Amino acid sequence: MNDPIGQTAMETKKGIPVSSGIAFAPAVVIDAEDYRIPRRHLLRSEIKDELARVRKALADSAAGVAKLRETATEKFGRQTAAIFDMHWLYLRDRNLYREIAETVRDQLVTAEYATSIVLRQKALMLLESADHYMADRVTDIYDIERRILHNLIGEKREDLSHLTADVVVIAHDLTPSQTAHLDNTRVKGIATDAGGRTSHSAIVARALGIPAVVGLNNITALVTGGDELIIDGTRGTVVIKPDQPTTDQFRQYERELISLGEELRTLRDLPAVTKCGTKIQLLGNIEFPHEAQTCLDYGAEGIGLYRTEFLHLGRETEPTEEEHYQAYRKTLEVMGERPLVIRTLDLGADKYTQARAAAPERNPFLGCRSIRFCLQPDRLPLFRRQLRAMLRASAHGDVRILLPLITTLTELRQARMILGEVSEELDEQAVAHRRDIPVGIMVETPSAALSAPIFAPEASFFSIGTNDLIQYTLAVDRANEHVASLFTPANPALIKMIRDVIKAGRRYDIPVALCGEMASELEFCLLLLGLGLRQFSVAPQAIPSVKKLIRASTLQHAQRVARRVMDLHTDRQILHYLRRETRKVFPDLV
Ligand code: PEP
Ligand code: MG
C-alpha cells in the first residue's frame, strides 16, 4: 500500500500490457491538459499551507475573470460578457473552496490534484445530465479548472516533445495527440490509469516502440513525480521505487528479451510459410509513413492497414489533399511494388473529433464515426479530398482502399459512387490514377460479419477488424479498463463470425485479411490458420514472432485446433487449450 506520508516502500501494480519492452526511469506525472501535477500526497503538517494556496488560487482566478469581463464588456457589450458572471460566481462560491479543501484534508493530496478531482466530478455530473443545456456547461467547468490550475502551477506545462532527461510518463489517460507527440528518445515508458489493449494511445505506443502498461486504475495516485519506476510492457507490470534485487531481476529479463528479439530478426528475409508449405501473407499495420521502413526491417511483405486519421493529430486545421498525397507517396516510395492498404478516415469516437466537437456525443462509439462521419453531407469535401489523394497515389504503386466501420451495403455503394465521381473528375483534369483501384471493407461490426456473403460480391477484399468486432459483439468498450477482462478474442461467438467471414471470402474468391490486434496475439495464430486465414496484418514489432510461429506450424495441426475450438463453449477453455497447443510449436510463448 502507498502510505500518505510518502515513505519509500516498493510497490508492484498489474495492468494490461500493450507495448512490449522494459523501461527504467523516473516518473513524470501529467494530466490531460499537460499540466504536471508533481506531488499527490501531503504530510498532515503541510495541509495549512496547501489550503492557503487554494484560497489564493481561487481569489486570483476570480480576479482574472473579473478583468476579462471588463474587457469583454467594453469590446462586445454587456450581454456577451455575461458568460464571465457565471465563472466569477462559481469561483467565489464558498462551496467550491469547501469541497477542494475537504479533498486536500481527507485524502492528503495537493491543491492541484484536489482541484482536478472536484471539478472533474462536477463535469462528469453535467455530462451525465439529460438536460442539454446543463451538458453544454461542461466546457465552462473545464475552463474554470484550467484557470485555477494555471494559478496554482503557473505557465509551466509539460512539453513531452522536448524533454531533457529520460522519463516514464504517468497519466490518467493520454490523448492520441499527446501520445503522437511524445519524444520517443526520452520517453522510455508509459503507464496509465485508463485504457485497454486496443485503445488508440496503446496503438501509438506500439507504433513508437515505447513499452506501455495501461488499465492500472490508480497509478496516478500512487506515483509521485521523480519516483523511480520499472515498466514491463511485455507482462503488464509496473514497479514503483524498485529495490536493488528487483531491479537486477528485471535487467536480467530485459537481456533475455533483447536476445530473443535478435534471434527473431534472423527470420527477416525468410518467407512466412508453414512447415507443410502453405504461404501466408504477413503485412504490417502503420499509423505514420516512417513506419513503412520499420515494417520492412521486421520482414513485412506489404502494409495491410494504414490508419490515416493520425494525419489529423496535433493540428488545428484539416490536412489538405496535397498533405494526404505526400504522406501516401512517401509510404509508397518505401514500399515499392508491395501492396499498401490505405484506410479512409476513421474519425469520431475517441479520436481527434470528440475532443473538438462542440457537442460531444453521448455514445461516440455508436455515433457518427468512420464511414458515417465521412458520408455526412458537410464532411463530403473532406472525404473527397482524401479519395483524390489516394487515387493520385495509386498511379505510383499498389494502393488499395479500405473503408472502415461499414454496417450496410448502402454505405459501401455510396462510398464507391463518390469514388467514381472523384475518379471522373481526375480523368477530366487528366490526372493519372488507377480507375479499377481495389476497394475493400473492414469487417468490424457484427452486421458486416453476419452479412459477409452479401458484401462479398461488391467488395474487392475483406479486412477483419477484431478490435472493434470484439467491442461491438461483446458490448465491451475497447478502452475501458473496468471491463478489460471481458474483452477477449477467445469468445466463441466472435470466433464463429471470423470463421464465416473467411468462408464467405473463399466462396466469392476475395482475399480476407485480419488486421485487429488478435492477429498478433500468438495464442490465436494456429486457430486463425486453421480457420483458413492467409493474410495477417500486425504491428511491425509483432511480425517476427508471428512469422516464427507460422514457420513452426502445420496446416493439419492448425485445422485440428480450429475444429476442437468450435466444440468449446467458454473463453477460458478456449484460451487454455490454445495456449497449450501453441506452446507445442512455440515454447517461448509468454
Ligand atoms: C480494428 O477495429 O480491429 C482495427 C484494426 O481498427 P482500429 O483499431 O483502428 O479501430
Ligand atoms: Mg476499427
Coordinates of C-alpha atoms and ligand atoms in Angstrom, one line a residue:
M1 CA 0.0 0.0 0.0
N2 CA 1.1 3.5 -0.7
D3 CA 1.2 5.5 2.5
P4 CA 0.3 9.1 2.7
I5 CA 3.4 10.1 4.5
G6 CA 5.3 9.4 1.3
Q7 CA 7.5 6.5 2.6
T8 CA 9.7 4.6 0.1
A9 CA 8.2 1.2 0.1
M10 CA 8.4 -0.7 -3.2
E11 CA 5.1 -1.4 -4.8
T12 CA 4.1 -3.6 -7.8
K13 CA 1.0 -3.0 -9.9
K14 CA -0.5 -5.2 -12.5
G15 CA -2.2 -3.7 -15.6
I16 CA -2.7 -4.5 -19.3
P17 CA 0.5 -4.9 -21.3
V18 CA 0.1 -3.0 -24.6
S19 CA 3.6 -2.3 -25.9
S20 CA 6.3 -4.7 -25.1
G21 CA 9.8 -4.0 -23.6
I22 CA 11.2 -2.9 -20.3
A23 CA 11.8 0.7 -19.2
F24 CA 13.7 2.0 -16.2
A25 CA 13.4 5.8 -15.5
P26 CA 12.0 8.4 -13.1
A27 CA 8.3 9.3 -13.4
V28 CA 6.7 12.4 -14.8
V29 CA 3.0 12.7 -13.9
I30 CA 0.8 14.7 -16.1
D31 CA -2.9 15.5 -16.5
A32 CA -5.0 15.8 -19.7
E33 CA -4.0 19.5 -20.2
D34 CA -0.3 18.6 -20.0
Y35 CA -0.1 20.2 -16.5
R36 CA 2.4 18.4 -14.5
I37 CA 0.9 17.5 -11.1
P38 CA 4.0 17.0 -9.2
R39 CA 3.0 15.7 -5.9
R40 CA -0.1 13.8 -4.8
H41 CA 0.5 13.1 -1.2
L42 CA 0.9 15.6 1.7
L43 CA 2.1 15.4 5.2
R44 CA -0.5 16.5 7.7
S45 CA 1.7 19.4 8.7
E46 CA 1.5 20.7 5.1
I47 CA -2.3 21.0 5.0
K48 CA -2.5 24.5 6.3
D49 CA -0.1 25.9 3.6
E50 CA -1.9 23.9 0.9
L51 CA -5.3 25.4 1.9
A52 CA -3.8 28.9 1.7
R53 CA -2.6 28.0 -1.9
V54 CA -6.2 27.0 -2.7
R55 CA -7.6 30.3 -1.4
K56 CA -5.1 32.4 -3.2
A57 CA -5.6 30.5 -6.5
L58 CA -9.4 30.9 -6.2
A59 CA -9.1 34.6 -5.5
D60 CA -6.6 35.2 -8.3
S61 CA -8.8 33.2 -10.7
A62 CA -11.9 35.3 -9.7
A63 CA -9.9 38.5 -10.2
G64 CA -8.7 37.3 -13.6
V65 CA -12.3 36.6 -14.7
A66 CA -13.5 40.0 -13.4
K67 CA -10.8 41.6 -15.6
L68 CA -11.8 39.6 -18.6
R69 CA -15.4 40.5 -18.0
E70 CA -14.5 44.2 -18.0
T71 CA -12.6 43.9 -21.3
A72 CA -15.3 41.8 -22.9
T73 CA -18.0 44.3 -21.9
E74 CA -16.1 47.2 -23.5
K75 CA -15.5 45.3 -26.7
F76 CA -18.6 43.2 -27.1
G77 CA -21.2 44.6 -24.8
R78 CA -22.7 43.5 -21.5
Q79 CA -24.7 40.6 -22.9
T80 CA -21.7 38.8 -24.4
A81 CA -19.7 39.4 -21.3
A82 CA -22.3 37.7 -19.1
I83 CA -20.7 34.3 -19.6
F84 CA -18.0 35.5 -17.2
D85 CA -20.5 36.3 -14.5
M86 CA -21.2 32.6 -14.1
H87 CA -17.4 31.8 -13.9
W88 CA -16.9 34.6 -11.4
L89 CA -19.8 33.4 -9.2
Y90 CA -18.5 29.9 -9.4
L91 CA -15.0 30.8 -8.3
R92 CA -16.3 33.0 -5.5
D93 CA -18.7 30.3 -4.2
R94 CA -17.6 29.1 -0.7
N95 CA -18.8 25.6 -1.5
L96 CA -16.1 25.2 -4.2
Y97 CA -13.5 26.1 -1.7
R98 CA -15.0 23.9 0.9
E99 CA -15.1 20.9 -1.4
I100 CA -11.5 21.3 -2.6
A101 CA -10.3 21.9 1.0
E102 CA -12.1 18.8 2.2
T103 CA -10.4 16.7 -0.5
V104 CA -7.0 18.1 0.4
R105 CA -7.6 17.3 4.1
D106 CA -9.3 13.9 3.8
Q107 CA -7.1 12.5 1.0
L108 CA -3.9 14.3 1.9
V109 CA -3.4 15.4 -1.7
T110 CA -2.1 18.6 -3.3
A111 CA -4.3 21.6 -4.2
E112 CA -3.8 20.8 -7.9
Y113 CA -4.9 17.3 -7.5
A114 CA -7.9 18.1 -5.3
T115 CA -9.0 20.8 -7.8
S116 CA -8.9 18.3 -10.6
I117 CA -10.8 15.7 -8.7
V118 CA -13.6 18.1 -7.6
L119 CA -14.0 19.8 -10.9
R120 CA -13.8 16.6 -12.9
Q121 CA -16.6 15.2 -10.7
K122 CA -18.8 18.2 -11.5
A123 CA -18.0 17.9 -15.2
L124 CA -19.0 14.2 -15.1
M125 CA -22.3 15.0 -13.4
L126 CA -23.1 17.6 -16.1
L127 CA -22.1 15.2 -18.9
E128 CA -24.5 12.6 -17.5
S129 CA -27.3 15.1 -17.2
A130 CA -30.2 14.5 -19.6
D131 CA -30.6 18.3 -19.9
H132 CA -28.7 19.5 -23.0
Y133 CA -28.2 23.0 -21.6
M134 CA -26.5 21.5 -18.5
A135 CA -24.4 19.2 -20.6
D136 CA -23.2 22.1 -22.6
R137 CA -21.9 23.8 -19.4
V138 CA -19.1 21.2 -19.2
T139 CA -16.8 23.3 -21.2
D140 CA -17.2 26.1 -18.6
I141 CA -16.2 23.7 -15.9
Y142 CA -13.1 22.7 -17.8
D143 CA -12.3 26.3 -18.4
I144 CA -12.6 27.1 -14.7
E145 CA -10.4 24.1 -13.8
R146 CA -7.7 25.2 -16.2
R147 CA -7.8 28.7 -14.8
I148 CA -7.3 27.5 -11.2
L149 CA -4.6 25.1 -12.2
H150 CA -2.9 27.9 -14.1
N151 CA -2.9 30.0 -10.9
L152 CA -1.6 27.1 -8.9
I153 CA 1.1 25.9 -11.3
G154 CA 1.9 28.9 -13.4
E155 CA 2.6 28.8 -17.1
K156 CA 4.7 25.7 -16.9
R157 CA 3.3 22.8 -18.8
E158 CA 4.9 19.6 -19.5
D159 CA 6.1 19.5 -23.1
L160 CA 6.5 15.9 -23.8
S161 CA 8.2 16.6 -27.2
H162 CA 11.1 18.4 -25.7
L163 CA 12.4 16.5 -22.7
T164 CA 15.9 16.8 -21.4
A165 CA 16.2 13.6 -19.5
D166 CA 14.8 10.0 -19.7
V167 CA 11.4 9.7 -18.1
V168 CA 8.4 7.3 -17.7
V169 CA 5.1 9.2 -18.4
I170 CA 2.3 8.6 -15.9
A171 CA -1.1 9.8 -16.7
H172 CA -4.8 9.1 -16.2
D173 CA -5.0 8.6 -20.0
L174 CA -3.1 10.0 -22.9
T175 CA -5.0 11.6 -25.8
P176 CA -3.9 10.2 -29.2
S177 CA -2.2 13.6 -30.0
Q178 CA -0.3 13.7 -26.7
T179 CA 0.9 10.2 -27.5
A180 CA 1.8 11.1 -31.1
H181 CA 3.9 14.0 -29.9
L182 CA 6.0 12.0 -27.4
D183 CA 9.7 12.3 -27.8
N184 CA 10.5 8.6 -28.0
T185 CA 14.2 9.1 -27.4
R186 CA 13.4 10.4 -24.0
V187 CA 10.0 8.8 -23.0
K188 CA 11.1 5.3 -22.1
G189 CA 7.8 4.0 -20.9
I190 CA 4.1 4.9 -20.4
A191 CA 1.7 3.8 -17.6
T192 CA -1.9 5.0 -17.4
D193 CA -4.9 4.5 -15.1
A194 CA -7.3 4.0 -18.1
G195 CA -7.3 2.3 -21.4
G196 CA -7.3 -1.2 -23.0
R197 CA -5.1 -3.2 -25.4
T198 CA -6.7 -1.6 -28.4
S199 CA -7.2 2.0 -27.2
H200 CA -5.6 4.4 -29.6
S201 CA -2.9 5.5 -27.2
A202 CA -1.9 1.9 -26.9
I203 CA -1.7 1.6 -30.7
V204 CA 0.6 4.7 -30.9
A205 CA 2.8 3.5 -28.0
R206 CA 3.4 0.3 -30.0
A207 CA 4.0 2.3 -33.2
L208 CA 6.7 4.3 -31.4
G209 CA 8.1 1.2 -29.7
I210 CA 7.6 2.6 -26.2
P211 CA 6.9 0.0 -23.5
A212 CA 3.5 0.7 -22.1
V213 CA 1.1 -0.7 -19.5
V214 CA -2.5 0.7 -19.3
G215 CA -5.6 0.0 -17.2
L216 CA -3.8 0.4 -13.9
N217 CA -6.8 2.2 -12.3
N218 CA -4.9 4.4 -9.8
I219 CA -1.3 4.6 -10.9
T220 CA -1.5 8.4 -11.0
A221 CA -2.4 8.4 -7.3
L222 CA 0.4 6.1 -6.3
V223 CA 3.3 7.7 -8.2
T224 CA 4.9 11.0 -7.4
G225 CA 7.0 12.9 -9.9
G226 CA 10.6 11.7 -9.7
D227 CA 9.8 8.2 -8.3
E228 CA 12.0 5.6 -9.9
L229 CA 9.9 3.1 -11.9
I230 CA 10.1 -0.1 -13.9
I231 CA 7.6 -0.6 -16.7
D232 CA 7.3 -4.1 -18.0
G233 CA 5.2 -3.7 -21.2
T234 CA 5.6 -7.3 -22.1
R235 CA 4.0 -8.8 -18.9
G236 CA 2.0 -5.8 -17.8
T237 CA 3.8 -4.9 -14.6
V238 CA 4.8 -1.6 -13.1
V239 CA 7.2 -1.5 -10.1
I240 CA 7.2 1.8 -8.1
K241 CA 10.5 2.5 -6.3
P242 CA 12.1 -0.9 -7.0
D243 CA 14.7 -2.3 -4.6
Q244 CA 18.0 -3.5 -6.0
P245 CA 17.2 -7.2 -6.2
T246 CA 14.0 -6.4 -8.2
T247 CA 15.9 -4.1 -10.5
D248 CA 18.5 -6.8 -11.1
Q249 CA 15.8 -9.3 -11.9
F250 CA 14.2 -7.0 -14.5
R251 CA 17.6 -6.2 -16.0
Q252 CA 18.2 -9.9 -16.5
Y253 CA 14.7 -10.3 -18.1
E254 CA 15.5 -7.3 -20.4
R255 CA 18.6 -9.1 -21.6
E256 CA 16.6 -12.2 -22.3
L257 CA 14.1 -10.2 -24.3
I258 CA 16.8 -8.5 -26.3
S259 CA 18.5 -11.8 -27.2
L260 CA 15.1 -13.3 -28.2
G261 CA 14.5 -10.2 -30.4
E262 CA 17.9 -10.7 -32.1
E263 CA 17.1 -14.3 -32.8
L264 CA 13.8 -13.4 -34.3
R265 CA 15.4 -10.8 -36.6
T266 CA 17.3 -13.5 -38.3
L267 CA 13.9 -14.5 -39.8
R268 CA 13.5 -11.2 -41.6
D269 CA 14.2 -12.4 -45.1
L270 CA 12.6 -15.8 -44.8
P271 CA 9.1 -16.3 -46.1
A272 CA 6.0 -16.7 -43.8
V273 CA 5.3 -20.3 -44.9
T274 CA 4.1 -23.1 -42.8
K275 CA 6.1 -26.3 -42.3
C276 CA 3.9 -28.0 -44.8
G277 CA 4.4 -25.3 -47.4
T278 CA 1.3 -23.1 -47.2
K279 CA 2.2 -19.5 -48.0
I280 CA 0.9 -16.8 -45.6
Q281 CA 1.0 -13.1 -46.4
L282 CA 2.4 -11.2 -43.4
L283 CA 1.7 -7.5 -43.6
G284 CA 2.2 -4.5 -41.2
N285 CA -0.1 -2.0 -39.6
I286 CA 1.1 1.6 -39.6
E287 CA -0.1 5.0 -38.4
F288 CA 2.8 7.1 -39.8
P289 CA 4.7 6.9 -43.1
H290 CA 8.0 6.4 -41.4
E291 CA 6.8 3.1 -40.0
A292 CA 6.7 1.6 -43.5
Q293 CA 10.5 1.1 -43.3
T294 CA 10.1 -0.4 -39.8
C295 CA 7.7 -2.9 -41.3
L296 CA 10.2 -3.9 -44.0
D297 CA 13.0 -4.1 -41.4
Y298 CA 10.9 -6.6 -39.5
G299 CA 10.2 -8.6 -42.6
A300 CA 6.7 -7.5 -43.8
E301 CA 5.5 -8.1 -47.3
G302 CA 3.4 -5.0 -47.5
I303 CA 1.1 -2.7 -45.5
G304 CA -2.3 -4.3 -44.6
L305 CA -3.6 -1.3 -42.7
Y306 CA -2.5 2.4 -42.9
R307 CA -4.6 4.3 -40.3
T308 CA -4.8 7.7 -41.8
E309 CA -6.6 9.5 -39.1
F310 CA -3.2 10.1 -37.4
L311 CA -2.6 12.7 -40.2
H312 CA -5.1 14.8 -38.2
L313 CA -3.4 14.7 -34.9
G314 CA -1.8 17.7 -33.1
R315 CA -3.0 20.3 -35.6
E316 CA -5.8 22.8 -35.8
T317 CA -6.7 22.5 -39.5
E318 CA -7.7 19.6 -41.6
P319 CA -5.0 18.1 -43.8
T320 CA -5.1 19.2 -47.4
E321 CA -5.3 16.9 -50.4
E322 CA -1.6 17.5 -51.0
E323 CA -0.7 16.6 -47.4
H324 CA -2.6 13.3 -47.8
Y325 CA -1.0 12.7 -51.1
Q326 CA 2.6 13.4 -49.9
A327 CA 2.1 11.0 -46.9
Y328 CA 0.9 8.2 -49.3
R329 CA 3.7 8.9 -51.8
K330 CA 6.3 8.8 -49.0
T331 CA 5.0 5.4 -47.9
L332 CA 4.9 4.1 -51.4
E333 CA 8.5 5.2 -52.0
V334 CA 9.4 2.8 -49.3
M335 CA 7.0 0.0 -50.3
G336 CA 7.9 -0.1 -54.0
E337 CA 5.6 -2.6 -55.7
R338 CA 4.4 -4.1 -52.4
P339 CA 0.7 -3.7 -51.5
L340 CA -0.3 -0.6 -49.5
V341 CA -3.8 -0.8 -48.0
I342 CA -4.9 2.7 -47.0
R343 CA -7.9 3.1 -44.8
T344 CA -10.2 6.1 -45.3
L345 CA -10.6 8.3 -42.2
D346 CA -11.8 6.5 -39.1
L347 CA -12.5 9.8 -37.3
G348 CA -15.1 10.1 -34.5
A349 CA -15.4 8.1 -31.2
D350 CA -12.3 8.6 -29.1
K351 CA -10.2 10.1 -31.9
Y352 CA -9.5 13.7 -32.6
T353 CA -13.1 14.8 -33.4
Q354 CA -14.6 14.1 -30.0
A355 CA -12.2 16.3 -28.2
R356 CA -13.0 19.2 -30.5
A357 CA -16.7 18.6 -31.1
A358 CA -19.0 21.5 -30.0
A359 CA -21.4 18.9 -28.6
P360 CA -19.5 15.7 -27.7
E361 CA -21.6 12.6 -28.5
R362 CA -23.2 10.8 -25.6
N363 CA -22.2 7.4 -27.0
P364 CA -19.5 8.1 -29.6
F365 CA -18.6 4.5 -30.4
L366 CA -22.2 4.2 -31.6
G367 CA -22.3 7.6 -33.1
C368 CA -21.1 9.5 -36.1
R369 CA -17.8 7.6 -36.6
S370 CA -15.7 6.4 -39.5
I371 CA -17.6 6.0 -42.8
R372 CA -20.7 7.6 -41.3
F373 CA -18.7 10.6 -40.4
C374 CA -17.2 10.8 -44.0
L375 CA -20.6 10.4 -45.6
Q376 CA -22.3 13.3 -43.8
P377 CA -23.1 15.9 -46.3
D378 CA -20.9 18.5 -44.6
R379 CA -18.0 16.1 -44.4
L380 CA -18.1 15.1 -48.0
P381 CA -15.4 17.6 -49.1
L382 CA -13.1 16.1 -46.5
F383 CA -13.8 12.6 -47.8
R384 CA -13.4 13.6 -51.4
R385 CA -10.0 15.3 -50.7
Q386 CA -8.7 12.0 -49.2
L387 CA -10.1 9.9 -52.1
R388 CA -8.5 12.2 -54.6
A389 CA -5.1 11.9 -52.8
M390 CA -5.5 8.1 -52.7
L391 CA -6.3 7.8 -56.4
R392 CA -3.4 10.1 -57.3
A393 CA -1.1 8.0 -55.2
S394 CA -2.4 4.8 -57.0
A395 CA -0.5 5.9 -60.1
H396 CA 2.7 5.2 -58.2
G397 CA 2.2 1.8 -56.6
D398 CA -0.2 -1.0 -55.5
V399 CA -2.6 1.2 -53.5
R400 CA -5.9 -0.4 -52.2
I401 CA -8.7 1.5 -50.4
L402 CA -10.2 0.2 -47.2
L403 CA -13.5 1.5 -45.8
P404 CA -13.9 1.4 -42.0
L405 CA -17.0 0.6 -40.0
I406 CA -19.2 -0.5 -42.8
T407 CA -22.5 -1.7 -41.5
T408 CA -24.8 -1.5 -44.6
L409 CA -24.4 -2.2 -48.3
T410 CA -25.7 1.3 -48.9
E411 CA -22.7 2.8 -47.3
L412 CA -20.4 0.7 -49.4
R413 CA -22.3 1.7 -52.5
Q414 CA -22.4 5.4 -51.6
A415 CA -18.6 5.4 -50.9
R416 CA -18.0 3.6 -54.3
M417 CA -20.2 6.1 -56.0
I418 CA -18.3 9.1 -54.6
L419 CA -15.0 7.4 -55.5
G420 CA -16.3 7.0 -59.1
E421 CA -17.2 10.7 -59.2
V422 CA -13.7 11.7 -57.9
S423 CA -12.1 9.4 -60.5
E424 CA -14.1 11.0 -63.3
E425 CA -13.1 14.4 -62.0
L426 CA -9.4 13.3 -62.1
D427 CA -10.0 12.0 -65.7
E428 CA -11.3 15.3 -66.8
Q429 CA -8.3 17.0 -65.3
A430 CA -6.0 14.4 -67.0
V431 CA -4.6 13.3 -63.6
A432 CA -3.1 9.8 -63.7
H433 CA -4.7 7.3 -61.4
R434 CA -5.9 3.7 -61.3
R435 CA -9.6 3.6 -62.2
D436 CA -10.1 0.0 -61.1
I437 CA -8.5 0.5 -57.7
P438 CA -9.5 -2.3 -55.3
V439 CA -12.0 -1.2 -52.6
G440 CA -12.3 -3.4 -49.6
I441 CA -14.2 -3.1 -46.3
M442 CA -13.3 -3.5 -42.7
V443 CA -15.4 -6.3 -41.2
E444 CA -15.6 -4.9 -37.7
T445 CA -19.3 -4.8 -36.9
P446 CA -21.5 -7.9 -36.3
S447 CA -23.7 -6.6 -39.1
A448 CA -20.9 -6.7 -41.6
A449 CA -19.6 -10.1 -40.3
L450 CA -23.0 -11.7 -40.5
S451 CA -23.8 -10.3 -43.9
A452 CA -20.4 -11.1 -45.3
P453 CA -21.9 -13.1 -48.2
I454 CA -24.0 -10.0 -49.1
F455 CA -21.0 -7.7 -49.1
A456 CA -18.5 -10.1 -50.8
P457 CA -19.8 -9.6 -54.4
E458 CA -19.3 -5.8 -54.1
A459 CA -16.1 -5.7 -52.1
S460 CA -12.6 -6.3 -53.5
F461 CA -11.4 -7.7 -50.2
F462 CA -12.3 -8.0 -46.5
S463 CA -10.1 -7.0 -43.6
I464 CA -11.4 -8.2 -40.3
G465 CA -11.0 -5.6 -37.5
T466 CA -11.3 -7.6 -34.4
N467 CA -10.6 -4.6 -32.1
D468 CA -14.0 -3.2 -33.0
L469 CA -15.6 -6.5 -33.8
I470 CA -15.0 -7.7 -30.2
Q471 CA -16.2 -4.3 -28.8
Y472 CA -19.4 -4.4 -30.8
T473 CA -20.1 -8.1 -30.5
L474 CA -19.5 -8.4 -26.7
A475 CA -20.7 -4.9 -25.9
V476 CA -17.4 -4.1 -24.2
D477 CA -15.8 -0.7 -24.6
R478 CA -12.3 -1.4 -26.0
A479 CA -10.8 1.4 -24.0
N480 CA -12.5 0.8 -20.6
E481 CA -10.1 -0.8 -18.1
H482 CA -13.1 -1.8 -15.9
V483 CA -14.3 -4.3 -18.5
A484 CA -11.0 -5.2 -20.0
S485 CA -11.2 -8.7 -18.7
L486 CA -14.3 -9.3 -20.8
F487 CA -12.5 -8.0 -24.0
T488 CA -11.1 -11.2 -25.5
P489 CA -10.8 -12.7 -28.9
A490 CA -11.4 -16.1 -27.3
N491 CA -15.2 -15.6 -27.3
P492 CA -17.0 -18.4 -29.2
A493 CA -19.4 -16.0 -30.9
L494 CA -16.6 -13.9 -32.2
I495 CA -14.7 -17.0 -33.5
K496 CA -17.7 -18.2 -35.4
M497 CA -18.1 -14.8 -37.1
I498 CA -14.4 -14.9 -38.1
R499 CA -14.9 -18.4 -39.5
D500 CA -17.9 -17.4 -41.5
V501 CA -16.3 -14.2 -42.9
I502 CA -13.3 -16.3 -44.1
K503 CA -15.7 -18.8 -45.6
A504 CA -17.6 -16.1 -47.5
G505 CA -14.3 -14.7 -48.8
R506 CA -13.4 -18.1 -50.1
R507 CA -16.8 -18.6 -51.7
Y508 CA -16.7 -15.3 -53.6
D509 CA -13.0 -15.6 -54.2
I510 CA -11.9 -12.4 -52.5
P511 CA -8.9 -12.1 -50.1
V512 CA -9.6 -11.9 -46.4
A513 CA -7.1 -10.3 -44.0
L514 CA -7.2 -9.8 -40.3
C515 CA -5.7 -6.5 -39.1
G516 CA -7.0 -6.3 -35.5
E517 CA -4.7 -7.0 -32.6
M518 CA -5.8 -10.6 -32.5
A519 CA -3.6 -11.3 -35.5
S520 CA -0.5 -10.5 -33.4
E521 CA -1.6 -12.4 -30.3
L522 CA 0.4 -15.6 -30.7
E523 CA -2.1 -17.9 -29.0
F524 CA -4.7 -17.2 -31.7
C525 CA -2.4 -17.7 -34.6
L526 CA -2.9 -21.5 -35.0
L527 CA -6.7 -21.0 -34.7
L528 CA -6.7 -18.4 -37.4
L529 CA -4.6 -20.5 -39.7
G530 CA -6.9 -23.4 -39.1
L531 CA -9.9 -21.3 -39.9
G532 CA -8.4 -20.6 -43.3
L533 CA -6.9 -17.1 -42.8
R534 CA -4.0 -16.5 -45.2
Q535 CA -3.3 -12.8 -44.6
F536 CA -2.2 -11.4 -41.2
S537 CA -1.7 -7.7 -40.7
V538 CA 0.1 -6.9 -37.4
A539 CA 2.0 -4.1 -35.6
P540 CA 5.6 -4.1 -37.0
Q541 CA 7.2 -5.3 -33.8
A542 CA 4.9 -8.4 -33.8
I543 CA 6.0 -9.5 -37.3
P544 CA 9.0 -11.7 -36.4
S545 CA 7.3 -13.7 -33.7
V546 CA 4.1 -14.3 -35.8
K547 CA 6.4 -15.4 -38.6
K548 CA 8.3 -17.7 -36.3
L549 CA 5.1 -19.3 -35.2
I550 CA 3.8 -19.7 -38.8
R551 CA 7.0 -21.3 -39.8
A552 CA 6.8 -23.8 -36.9
S553 CA 3.2 -24.8 -37.7
T554 CA 1.5 -27.3 -40.0
L555 CA -1.9 -26.8 -41.5
Q556 CA -3.0 -30.2 -40.3
H557 CA -2.3 -29.2 -36.7
A558 CA -3.9 -25.8 -37.2
Q559 CA -7.1 -27.3 -38.7
R560 CA -7.4 -29.8 -35.8
V561 CA -7.0 -26.9 -33.3
A562 CA -9.8 -24.9 -35.1
R563 CA -12.2 -27.9 -35.1
R564 CA -11.6 -28.5 -31.4
V565 CA -12.1 -24.9 -30.6
M566 CA -15.5 -25.0 -32.3
D567 CA -16.6 -27.5 -29.7
L568 CA -15.5 -25.5 -26.7
H569 CA -18.0 -23.2 -25.0
T570 CA -16.2 -20.7 -22.8
D571 CA -13.4 -18.3 -23.5
R572 CA -11.4 -19.7 -20.6
Q573 CA -11.5 -23.2 -22.0
I574 CA -10.6 -21.8 -25.5
L575 CA -7.7 -19.8 -24.2
H576 CA -6.3 -22.6 -22.1
Y577 CA -6.5 -25.0 -25.0
L578 CA -5.0 -22.6 -27.5
R579 CA -2.1 -21.8 -25.1
R580 CA -1.3 -25.4 -24.6
E581 CA -1.3 -26.2 -28.3
T582 CA 0.7 -23.0 -29.2
R583 CA 3.4 -24.0 -26.7
K584 CA 3.9 -27.2 -28.6
V585 CA 5.1 -25.3 -31.6
F586 CA 6.3 -22.1 -29.8
P587 CA 7.7 -22.8 -26.4
D588 CA 8.7 -19.2 -25.8
L589 CA 5.1 -18.0 -25.6
V590 CA 4.8 -15.7 -22.5
Ligands
PEP1 C1 -10.0 -2.9 -35.6 O1 -11.0 -2.3 -35.2 O2 -9.7 -4.1 -35.4 C2 -9.0 -2.1 -36.4 C3 -7.9 -2.7 -36.9 O3 -9.2 -0.8 -36.5 P1 -8.9 0.3 -35.3 O4 -8.2 -0.3 -34.2 O5 -8.2 1.5 -35.9 O6 -10.3 0.7 -34.9
MG2 MG -11.7 -0.5 -36.0

